[in-house]
Amino acid sequence: MNDVQEHSKLRAAVGRTKDSLSIRRQLLAYIVAGVFILLVLFSITISWLAGKETSELTVNNAQQVARALAQQSVLALLTESEENADTALDQVMSFPDVAGAGLVTLEGEIFGWRGDARGENYFRKFNWQETRNYLILEEDDDNWFVASAVILTDNEGDSETELFESTEEKLGYAILSFSKETLTQINRDIILTIAITGGIAVIGLILIVGGAIQRQLTPLQALSEVMSHNHETGEHRLAKVHGAKEIEQMANSFNAMMLTLDEQDERLRNQRDQLEAEVKIRTAELTVARDAALTSSRHKSEFLANMTHELRTPIQSIIGYVDLAKEEAENEGQFDMASDLDKVTRNADRLLGMINCLLDLSKIEAGRMELNLSSTYLKDLLQNLAEATAPLFPRNNNKYLLDNHAGNPILRIDSEKVLQVLINLVSNACKFTENGTVTLRVESHSGHLIFNVIDTGMGIPANQLARIFDQFQQVESGDTRRYGGTGLGLAISKQFCELMAAKIKVESIEGQGSCFTVKLPIS
Ligand code: ADP
């Protein structure tokens, strides 16, 4: 795993703690397990050593007793009479751990046996004729079996010269069975003693070592609590530096970290205060600038509104006088003059149209445009629209279609403004469509009248759709001059719609046509 993977793994694990045992419990568990293993090994070793020692002693003892019995049994074996060995056998039986005793002839005939019958059975199976040893030692799980040869010694010689010749004759064996009970008991006692003292030692150890571990861990716990507290509350509390060297180092490093964080916080606070102060100053400056700009904009709009209003009056009178002059010229047969005056009227009309647009716009911007609500029938509104736009259709050889699905409700609206919006849309449709159709579809839907002005004209490129409602915006093309216009009609229509809580939008496919929709609330 590389450093980056390791880092992201550690990041993901922040805040999660595994349900592991405390250090104290883990250490105690290791120590107790260690001491227990040591204790078991120790008790096995001790009991093995003690058992070995005891068994050697007991075997020695058994051999001594067997030898002594053999020495006292010469007569009994010579006579093969049990009575001669009675006293010796009884004495032997009184020795501790002697389980049985008797004599056996070289032919294997046992006599005088007393005590545990298992010993007698064991010796009976023994092959005495072929035995050359003087001392025999055998054992099973519960007993040792010892046999010592009974020897008759005969000393012949001259007592004066003191030259003796000694001959030995083996008569049989003194046989003994020795119980291992004492040895087993000693082993049991050893194990019990070790278990008791070991148990006490383990408990003592747990208490002493547990206390010592606790003393060592208390500072670590205190450090861990401060860390958790800081993590949960976001405080930078310092930890007490005490305990073992490593813990003191940890606490010191932690405190250093907290102090660095404090310094960083302080620096951040200062920077934030500084920034806030700067933002306040900038905001105040901007407010002053904005107020100044608003005031000057309002002055400009007011000036424009007054100016355009003042411009309208002389132009209207120019149009009036030109009409009179044209009539007179026609009456006097000066048709060239009448035609020139006709051009003057058309241009004056255009100029008046532009001034009206500017007047509307400046009134809106100066906040002086108001709604004049009145009751109107839908059909009257549509009639007025048809009359106002009738001269526009023949110009580009377009057809007009009215598709009314809304019936003829009474509307409480500012009919002047609604009419102006619709005239703008229909006149644009006529202007940008040649030899096509301009359809006005009217629908009524959930408290709204929906007007769709649909044409089959040149359409609007998708990348320009968003800006055609902005002031002075026209679709960029080489033909712009050809169509004329101010780029104000849609901007004013949009402002009017907003004033009437209506919505205006456009959908268009370049080369196929456009559909302008006005959604006007009527209830
Ligand atoms: P004007 O028509 O005076 O230029 P408008 O604000 O009414 O100003 O229209 C802005 C521009 O939107 C027009 O110049 C034209 O490019 C585009 N436009 C408006 N209506 C249509 C239409 N029906 N078909 C194609 N283009 C249109």
Coordinates of C-alpha atoms and ligand atoms in Angstrom, one line a residue:
M1 CA 0.0 0.0 0.0
N2 CA 1.5 3.4 -1.0
D3 CA 1.5 6.5 1.2
V4 CA -1.5 8.0 -0.5
Q5 CA -3.6 4.9 0.0
E6 CA -2.4 4.6 3.6
H7 CA -3.3 8.3 4.2
S8 CA -6.8 7.9 2.7
K9 CA -7.4 4.7 4.7
L10 CA -6.4 6.5 7.9
R11 CA -8.6 9.5 7.0
A12 CA -11.6 7.2 6.5
A13 CA -10.9 5.6 10.0
V14 CA -10.8 9.0 11.9
G15 CA -13.4 9.0 14.7
R16 CA -13.9 5.3 14.6
T17 CA -12.5 3.2 17.5
K18 CA -12.3 -0.6 17.5
D19 CA -13.8 -2.4 20.5
S20 CA -10.4 -3.5 21.8
L21 CA -9.4 -4.4 25.3
S22 CA -7.8 -1.8 27.5
I23 CA -3.9 -1.8 27.9
R24 CA -4.4 -2.8 31.6
R25 CA -6.4 -5.9 30.8
Q26 CA -4.2 -7.0 27.9
L27 CA -1.0 -6.6 30.1
L28 CA -2.7 -8.5 33.0
A29 CA -3.8 -11.3 30.7
Y30 CA -0.2 -11.7 29.3
I31 CA 1.3 -11.7 32.8
V32 CA -1.2 -14.1 34.2
A33 CA -0.8 -16.5 31.3
G34 CA 3.0 -16.3 31.6
V35 CA 3.0 -17.0 35.3
F36 CA 0.6 -19.8 34.9
I37 CA 2.8 -21.5 32.3
L38 CA 5.9 -21.0 34.5
L39 CA 4.0 -22.5 37.5
V40 CA 3.0 -25.6 35.5
L41 CA 6.6 -26.1 34.3
F42 CA 7.9 -25.5 37.8
S43 CA 5.5 -27.9 39.5
I44 CA 6.2 -30.6 36.8
T45 CA 10.0 -30.2 37.3
I46 CA 9.8 -30.2 41.2
S47 CA 7.5 -33.2 41.3
W48 CA 9.7 -35.1 38.9
L49 CA 12.8 -34.4 40.9
A50 CA 11.1 -35.2 44.2
G51 CA 9.7 -38.4 42.8
K52 CA 13.0 -39.5 41.5
E53 CA 14.7 -38.8 44.8
T54 CA 12.0 -40.5 46.8
S55 CA 11.9 -43.5 44.6
E56 CA 15.7 -44.0 44.8
L57 CA 15.5 -43.8 48.6
T58 CA 12.6 -46.2 48.8
V59 CA 14.3 -48.7 46.4
N60 CA 17.5 -48.5 48.5
N61 CA 15.6 -49.0 51.6
A62 CA 13.7 -52.0 50.1
Q63 CA 17.0 -53.6 49.1
Q64 CA 18.4 -53.1 52.6
V65 CA 15.4 -54.7 54.2
A66 CA 15.5 -57.6 51.6
R67 CA 19.2 -58.2 52.4
A68 CA 18.5 -58.2 56.2
L69 CA 15.6 -60.6 55.7
A70 CA 17.8 -62.8 53.5
Q71 CA 20.5 -63.0 56.2
Q72 CA 17.9 -64.0 58.8
S73 CA 16.3 -66.6 56.6
V74 CA 19.2 -69.1 56.1
L75 CA 17.8 -71.6 58.6
A76 CA 14.3 -71.3 57.4
L77 CA 15.4 -72.1 53.8
L78 CA 17.7 -74.9 55.0
T79 CA 14.8 -76.5 56.8
E80 CA 12.2 -75.1 54.3
S81 CA 10.2 -74.4 57.5
E82 CA 8.2 -71.3 57.7
E83 CA 8.3 -71.2 61.5
N84 CA 12.1 -70.4 61.4
A85 CA 11.4 -67.3 59.4
D86 CA 8.2 -66.1 61.2
T87 CA 9.9 -63.6 63.5
A88 CA 12.0 -62.1 60.7
L89 CA 9.0 -61.9 58.3
D90 CA 6.8 -60.3 61.0
Q91 CA 9.5 -57.7 61.7
V92 CA 9.9 -56.9 58.0
M93 CA 6.1 -56.5 57.6
S94 CA 6.2 -53.8 60.3
F95 CA 8.4 -51.6 58.1
P96 CA 6.5 -48.8 56.4
D97 CA 5.6 -49.4 52.7
V98 CA 6.3 -53.1 52.9
A99 CA 3.2 -54.6 51.3
G100 CA 4.2 -58.3 51.4
A101 CA 7.1 -60.6 52.3
G102 CA 8.1 -64.2 52.0
L103 CA 10.7 -66.7 51.0
V104 CA 11.2 -68.7 47.9
T105 CA 13.3 -71.8 47.2
L106 CA 15.5 -72.2 44.1
E107 CA 12.8 -74.4 42.7
G108 CA 10.3 -71.5 42.9
E109 CA 8.3 -72.7 45.9
I110 CA 7.1 -69.8 47.9
F111 CA 6.5 -70.2 51.6
G112 CA 5.8 -68.0 54.6
W113 CA 4.2 -65.3 52.4
R114 CA 2.2 -62.6 54.1
G115 CA 0.6 -59.4 53.1
D116 CA -0.7 -58.3 49.7
A117 CA -1.4 -61.4 47.5
R118 CA -0.5 -59.5 44.3
G119 CA 3.2 -59.6 45.3
E120 CA 3.0 -63.4 45.8
N121 CA 1.4 -63.8 42.4
Y122 CA 4.1 -61.7 40.8
F123 CA 6.9 -63.8 42.3
R124 CA 5.2 -67.1 41.4
K125 CA 5.5 -66.4 37.7
F126 CA 9.2 -65.7 38.0
N127 CA 11.7 -68.2 36.6
W128 CA 13.9 -68.8 39.7
Q129 CA 15.9 -71.8 38.3
E130 CA 17.6 -69.6 35.7
T131 CA 18.2 -66.6 37.8
R132 CA 21.9 -65.9 38.5
N133 CA 21.6 -62.5 40.2
Y134 CA 21.8 -62.1 43.9
L135 CA 19.7 -59.1 44.0
I136 CA 16.6 -58.7 41.8
L137 CA 14.6 -55.5 41.4
E138 CA 11.4 -55.3 39.4
E139 CA 8.3 -53.0 39.4
D140 CA 4.8 -52.4 38.2
D141 CA 2.6 -49.4 38.4
D142 CA 1.9 -49.8 42.2
N143 CA 4.8 -51.8 43.6
W144 CA 8.5 -52.6 43.6
F145 CA 9.4 -56.3 43.8
V146 CA 12.8 -57.0 45.5
A147 CA 14.4 -60.4 45.9
S148 CA 17.7 -60.9 47.8
A149 CA 19.5 -64.2 47.6
V150 CA 19.8 -66.3 50.8
I151 CA 23.4 -67.5 51.0
L152 CA 24.9 -70.2 53.2
T153 CA 28.5 -69.5 53.9
D154 CA 30.8 -72.3 55.0
N155 CA 34.2 -71.5 56.5
E156 CA 36.6 -74.5 56.5
G157 CA 40.3 -74.3 57.7
D158 CA 43.0 -74.5 60.3
S159 CA 42.3 -72.3 63.2
E160 CA 46.0 -72.4 64.2
T161 CA 47.4 -71.3 60.9
E162 CA 44.3 -69.2 60.4
L163 CA 44.0 -70.3 56.8
F164 CA 40.3 -70.6 55.9
E165 CA 38.6 -71.5 52.7
S166 CA 35.2 -70.1 52.3
T167 CA 32.4 -71.7 50.2
E168 CA 28.9 -70.1 49.4
E169 CA 25.7 -71.9 48.6
K170 CA 22.6 -70.1 47.3
L171 CA 19.6 -71.5 49.1
G172 CA 16.7 -69.3 47.8
Y173 CA 15.5 -65.8 48.0
A174 CA 14.0 -63.5 50.5
I175 CA 11.2 -61.7 48.5
L176 CA 9.5 -58.4 49.3
S177 CA 6.9 -56.2 47.6
F178 CA 7.1 -52.5 48.4
S179 CA 4.1 -50.2 47.9
K180 CA 4.6 -47.0 45.8
E181 CA 1.7 -45.4 47.8
T182 CA 4.1 -43.1 49.8
L183 CA 5.8 -41.9 46.6
T184 CA 2.4 -41.2 44.9
Q185 CA 1.2 -39.4 48.0
I186 CA 4.4 -37.2 48.1
N187 CA 3.9 -36.3 44.4
R188 CA 0.3 -35.3 45.1
D189 CA 1.3 -33.2 48.1
I190 CA 4.0 -31.5 46.1
I191 CA 1.6 -30.6 43.3
L192 CA -1.1 -29.4 45.8
T193 CA 1.4 -27.3 47.6
I194 CA 2.7 -25.7 44.4
A195 CA -0.9 -25.2 43.2
I196 CA -1.9 -23.4 46.4
T197 CA 1.2 -21.3 46.7
G198 CA 1.2 -20.6 43.0
G199 CA -2.5 -19.5 43.1
I200 CA -1.7 -17.2 46.0
A201 CA 1.3 -15.9 44.1
V202 CA -0.8 -15.3 40.9
I203 CA -3.4 -13.4 42.9
G204 CA -0.7 -11.4 44.7
L205 CA 0.9 -10.7 41.3
I206 CA -2.3 -9.6 39.7
L207 CA -2.9 -7.2 42.6
I208 CA 0.7 -5.8 42.6
V209 CA 1.2 -5.7 38.8
G210 CA -2.4 -4.5 38.3
G211 CA -1.8 -1.7 40.7
A212 CA 1.5 -0.8 39.1
I213 CA 0.0 -0.9 35.6
Q214 CA -2.9 1.3 36.8
R215 CA -0.5 3.8 38.2
Q216 CA 1.4 3.9 34.9
L217 CA -1.7 4.2 32.9
T218 CA -3.6 6.9 34.9
P219 CA -1.6 9.7 33.2
L220 CA -2.2 8.1 29.8
Q221 CA -6.0 7.9 30.5
A222 CA -6.0 11.5 31.5
L223 CA -4.2 12.4 28.3
S224 CA -6.7 10.4 26.3
E225 CA -9.6 12.1 28.0
V226 CA -8.3 15.6 27.2
M227 CA -7.8 14.5 23.6
S228 CA -11.4 13.2 23.3
H229 CA -12.7 16.3 25.0
N230 CA -10.9 18.6 22.5
H231 CA -12.0 16.4 19.6
E232 CA -15.7 16.6 20.7
T233 CA -15.8 20.3 21.7
G234 CA -13.3 21.8 19.4
E235 CA -11.5 23.3 22.4
H236 CA -7.7 23.4 22.7
R237 CA -7.4 22.3 26.3
L238 CA -3.8 21.4 27.4
A239 CA -2.9 18.0 29.0
K240 CA -1.2 17.6 32.4
V241 CA 2.5 16.4 31.8
H242 CA 3.1 13.5 34.2
G243 CA 3.7 9.8 34.3
A244 CA 6.3 7.7 32.4
K245 CA 8.8 9.3 30.1
E246 CA 7.1 8.3 26.9
I247 CA 3.7 9.5 28.2
E248 CA 5.3 12.9 29.2
Q249 CA 6.7 13.1 25.7
M250 CA 3.3 12.4 24.2
A251 CA 1.6 15.0 26.5
N252 CA 4.3 17.6 25.6
S253 CA 3.8 17.0 21.8
F254 CA 0.1 17.2 22.2
N255 CA 0.3 20.5 24.1
A256 CA 2.6 21.9 21.5
M257 CA 0.1 20.9 18.8
M258 CA -2.7 22.6 20.8
L259 CA -0.6 25.8 21.2
T260 CA 0.1 25.8 17.4
L261 CA -3.6 25.4 16.7
D262 CA -4.4 28.3 19.1
E263 CA -1.9 30.5 17.3
Q264 CA -3.4 29.5 13.9
D265 CA -6.9 30.2 15.2
E266 CA -5.8 33.6 16.5
R267 CA -4.2 34.4 13.1
L268 CA -7.4 33.2 11.3
R269 CA -9.5 35.3 13.6
N270 CA -7.3 38.4 13.0
Q271 CA -7.5 37.8 9.2
R272 CA -11.3 37.3 9.3
D273 CA -11.7 40.5 11.4
Q274 CA -9.5 42.3 8.9
L275 CA -11.4 40.9 6.0
E276 CA -14.7 41.8 7.6
A277 CA -13.5 45.4 8.2
E278 CA -12.4 45.6 4.6
V279 CA -15.7 44.2 3.3
K280 CA -17.5 46.7 5.4
I281 CA -15.5 49.6 4.0
R282 CA -15.9 48.3 0.4
T283 CA -19.7 47.7 1.0
A284 CA -20.1 51.3 2.2
E285 CA -18.1 52.5 -0.8
L286 CA -20.2 50.4 -3.1
T287 CA -23.5 51.5 -1.5
V288 CA -22.5 55.2 -2.0
A289 CA -21.5 54.4 -5.6
R290 CA -24.7 52.4 -6.2
D291 CA -26.8 55.2 -4.7
A292 CA -25.1 57.7 -6.9
A293 CA -25.5 55.6 -9.9
L294 CA -29.2 55.0 -9.1
T295 CA -29.7 58.7 -8.6
S296 CA -28.0 59.6 -11.8
S297 CA -29.9 56.8 -13.7
R298 CA -33.2 58.1 -12.3
H299 CA -32.3 61.6 -13.3
K300 CA -31.4 60.3 -16.8
S301 CA -34.7 58.3 -17.0
E302 CA -36.6 61.3 -15.8
F303 CA -34.8 63.5 -18.3
L304 CA -35.5 61.0 -21.1
A305 CA -39.2 60.7 -20.1
N306 CA -39.6 64.5 -20.1
M307 CA -37.6 64.9 -23.3
T308 CA -39.4 62.2 -25.2
H309 CA -42.8 63.6 -24.0
E310 CA -41.7 67.0 -25.2
L311 CA -40.5 65.6 -28.5
R312 CA -43.8 63.9 -29.2
T313 CA -45.9 67.1 -29.2
P314 CA -44.0 68.9 -32.1
I315 CA -43.7 65.7 -34.1
Q316 CA -47.4 65.0 -33.8
S317 CA -48.1 68.6 -35.0
I318 CA -45.6 68.1 -37.9
I319 CA -47.5 65.0 -38.9
G320 CA -50.8 66.9 -38.7
Y321 CA -49.5 69.8 -40.8
V322 CA -47.8 67.5 -43.4
D323 CA -51.1 65.7 -43.8
L324 CA -52.8 69.0 -44.4
A325 CA -50.1 70.0 -46.9
K326 CA -50.4 66.7 -48.6
E327 CA -54.2 67.1 -49.0
E328 CA -53.7 70.5 -50.4
A329 CA -51.0 69.3 -52.9
E330 CA -53.3 66.5 -54.1
N331 CA -56.2 69.0 -54.5
E332 CA -53.9 71.2 -56.6
G333 CA -52.7 68.3 -58.6
Q334 CA -49.2 68.5 -57.4
F335 CA -48.8 64.7 -57.1
D336 CA -45.0 64.7 -56.9
M337 CA -45.2 67.0 -54.0
A338 CA -47.9 64.8 -52.4
S339 CA -45.7 61.7 -52.9
D340 CA -42.7 63.5 -51.2
L341 CA -45.0 64.6 -48.3
D342 CA -46.1 61.0 -48.0
K343 CA -42.5 60.0 -47.4
V344 CA -42.2 62.7 -44.8
T345 CA -45.3 61.3 -43.0
R346 CA -44.0 57.7 -43.0
N347 CA -40.6 58.8 -41.6
A348 CA -42.3 61.1 -39.0
D349 CA -44.5 58.1 -38.1
R350 CA -41.4 55.9 -37.6
L351 CA -39.8 58.7 -35.5
L352 CA -43.0 59.0 -33.4
G353 CA -42.9 55.2 -32.9
M354 CA -39.3 55.3 -31.7
I355 CA -40.1 58.2 -29.4
N356 CA -43.0 56.3 -28.0
C357 CA -40.8 53.3 -27.3
L358 CA -38.2 55.4 -25.6
L359 CA -40.9 57.1 -23.6
D360 CA -42.3 53.8 -22.4
L361 CA -38.9 52.5 -21.5
S362 CA -37.8 55.6 -19.7
K363 CA -41.2 55.6 -17.8
I364 CA -40.6 52.0 -16.7
E365 CA -37.0 52.7 -15.6
A366 CA -38.1 55.9 -13.7
G367 CA -40.8 53.8 -12.0
R368 CA -43.5 55.9 -13.5
M369 CA -45.3 53.3 -15.5
E370 CA -48.6 52.3 -13.9
L371 CA -51.3 49.7 -14.6
N372 CA -54.7 51.0 -15.8
L373 CA -57.1 48.1 -15.2
S374 CA -60.5 48.1 -17.0
S375 CA -63.0 45.5 -18.1
T376 CA -62.7 44.3 -21.7
Y377 CA -64.2 41.4 -23.7
L378 CA -61.5 39.2 -25.2
K379 CA -63.1 39.5 -28.6
D380 CA -62.9 43.3 -28.5
L381 CA -59.2 43.0 -27.7
L382 CA -58.6 40.7 -30.6
Q383 CA -60.6 42.9 -32.9
N384 CA -58.5 45.9 -31.9
L385 CA -55.4 43.9 -32.6
A386 CA -56.6 42.8 -36.0
E387 CA -57.4 46.3 -37.0
A388 CA -54.1 47.7 -35.8
T389 CA -52.0 45.0 -37.5
A390 CA -54.1 44.7 -40.7
P391 CA -51.9 46.9 -42.9
L392 CA -48.8 44.9 -41.9
F393 CA -49.8 41.6 -43.6
P394 CA -49.9 42.6 -47.2
R395 CA -46.4 44.1 -47.0
N396 CA -44.6 40.7 -47.1
N397 CA -47.5 38.8 -48.5
N398 CA -48.4 37.0 -45.3
K399 CA -51.7 35.4 -44.2
Y400 CA -53.2 36.1 -40.7
L401 CA -54.9 33.2 -38.9
L402 CA -56.8 33.6 -35.6
D403 CA -57.3 30.4 -33.6
N404 CA -59.3 31.3 -30.5
H405 CA -60.0 28.4 -28.0
A406 CA -60.7 30.7 -25.1
G407 CA -64.2 32.0 -26.0
N408 CA -65.1 35.5 -25.1
P409 CA -64.6 36.1 -21.4
I410 CA -64.6 39.5 -19.7
L411 CA -61.1 40.4 -18.7
R412 CA -60.0 42.7 -16.0
I413 CA -56.7 43.8 -17.5
D414 CA -54.7 46.8 -18.7
S415 CA -55.9 46.3 -22.3
E416 CA -53.7 49.1 -23.7
K417 CA -50.5 47.3 -22.5
V418 CA -51.7 43.8 -23.5
L419 CA -52.6 45.2 -26.9
Q420 CA -49.2 46.9 -27.3
V421 CA -47.4 43.6 -26.4
L422 CA -49.4 41.7 -28.9
I423 CA -49.0 44.4 -31.6
N424 CA -45.2 44.2 -31.1
L425 CA -45.2 40.4 -31.4
V426 CA -47.5 40.3 -34.5
S427 CA -45.6 43.1 -36.2
N428 CA -42.2 41.3 -35.6
A429 CA -43.8 38.1 -37.0
C430 CA -44.9 40.0 -40.1
K431 CA -41.5 41.7 -40.4
F432 CA -39.5 38.5 -40.3
T433 CA -41.8 36.3 -42.4
E434 CA -42.3 36.4 -46.2
N435 CA -45.1 34.7 -48.1
G436 CA -46.0 32.8 -44.9
T437 CA -48.6 32.6 -42.2
V438 CA -48.8 34.5 -38.9
T439 CA -51.1 32.7 -36.4
L440 CA -52.5 34.0 -33.2
R441 CA -53.7 31.1 -31.0
V442 CA -55.5 32.0 -27.8
E443 CA -56.1 29.4 -25.0
S444 CA -57.4 29.6 -21.5
H445 CA -55.7 27.4 -18.9
S446 CA -55.9 27.4 -15.0
G447 CA -56.6 31.1 -14.5
H448 CA -54.4 32.2 -17.4
L449 CA -54.9 33.5 -20.9
I450 CA -52.2 32.1 -23.2
F451 CA -51.4 34.0 -26.4
N452 CA -49.2 32.3 -29.0
V453 CA -47.9 34.3 -31.9
I454 CA -46.6 31.7 -34.4
D455 CA -44.9 32.6 -37.7
T456 CA -43.4 30.5 -40.5
G457 CA -40.5 33.0 -41.0
M458 CA -36.8 33.1 -40.7
G459 CA -36.6 32.0 -37.1
I460 CA -33.9 32.9 -34.5
P461 CA -30.6 31.2 -34.1
A462 CA -30.5 29.2 -30.8
N463 CA -27.5 31.0 -29.5
Q464 CA -29.3 34.4 -29.7
L465 CA -32.6 33.4 -28.2
A466 CA -31.5 34.4 -24.7
R467 CA -30.6 38.0 -25.6
I468 CA -33.5 39.2 -27.8
F469 CA -35.5 40.4 -24.8
D470 CA -32.6 42.7 -23.8
Q471 CA -32.7 46.4 -24.7
F472 CA -31.3 47.3 -28.1
Q473 CA -30.6 43.7 -29.0
Q474 CA -31.2 42.4 -32.5
V475 CA -30.2 39.1 -34.1
E476 CA -26.8 39.6 -35.6
S477 CA -27.0 39.2 -39.4
G478 CA -26.0 40.9 -42.5
D479 CA -29.7 41.8 -43.0
T480 CA -30.2 43.8 -39.8
R481 CA -30.2 47.1 -41.6
R482 CA -32.7 45.7 -44.1
Y483 CA -35.3 45.0 -41.3
G484 CA -34.6 48.3 -39.4
G485 CA -36.1 48.5 -35.9
T486 CA -34.6 49.7 -32.6
G487 CA -34.3 46.5 -30.6
L488 CA -36.6 47.9 -28.0
G489 CA -40.0 46.2 -28.9
L490 CA -39.3 42.9 -27.0
A491 CA -37.6 44.6 -24.1
I492 CA -40.6 46.9 -23.6
S493 CA -43.0 43.9 -24.0
K494 CA -41.1 42.0 -21.4
Q495 CA -41.2 44.9 -18.9
F496 CA -44.9 45.3 -19.6
C497 CA -45.4 41.6 -18.9
E498 CA -43.5 41.8 -15.6
L499 CA -45.7 44.7 -14.6
M500 CA -48.8 42.6 -15.3
A501 CA -47.4 39.5 -13.6
A502 CA -47.4 37.8 -17.0
K503 CA -44.7 35.7 -18.5
I504 CA -43.2 35.9 -22.0
K505 CA -41.0 33.4 -23.7
V506 CA -39.9 32.3 -27.2
E507 CA -39.3 29.1 -29.0
S508 CA -37.7 29.1 -32.4
I509 CA -36.0 27.0 -35.1
E510 CA -33.8 28.9 -37.5
G511 CA -35.2 28.8 -41.0
Q512 CA -38.6 27.4 -39.8
G513 CA -40.3 30.0 -37.7
S514 CA -40.8 31.3 -34.2
C515 CA -43.5 31.0 -31.5
F516 CA -43.7 33.8 -28.9
T517 CA -45.9 33.0 -25.9
V518 CA -47.5 35.4 -23.3
K519 CA -49.1 33.8 -20.3
L520 CA -51.3 36.4 -18.7
P521 CA -53.0 35.8 -15.3
I522 CA -56.7 36.8 -15.4
S523 CA -58.1 35.8 -12.0
Ligands
ADP1 P1 -36.8 45.3 -33.4 O1 -37.8 44.5 -34.0 O2 -37.2 46.7 -33.3 O3 -35.4 45.1 -33.9 P2 -37.4 43.8 -31.1 O4 -37.0 43.9 -29.7 O5 -38.9 43.8 -31.4 O6 -36.7 44.9 -31.9 O7 -36.8 42.5 -31.6 C1 -35.5 42.2 -31.4 C2 -34.9 41.3 -32.4 O8 -35.4 40.0 -32.2 C3 -35.2 41.6 -33.8 O9 -34.3 42.6 -34.3 C4 -35.1 40.3 -34.5 O10 -33.8 40.1 -34.8 C5 -35.5 39.3 -33.5 N1 -36.9 38.9 -33.7 C6 -38.0 39.4 -33.0 N2 -39.1 38.7 -33.4 C7 -38.8 37.9 -34.4 C8 -39.5 36.9 -35.2 N3 -40.8 36.8 -35.1 N4 -38.7 36.2 -36.1 C9 -37.4 36.4 -36.2 N5 -36.7 37.3 -35.4 C10 -37.4 38.0 -34.5

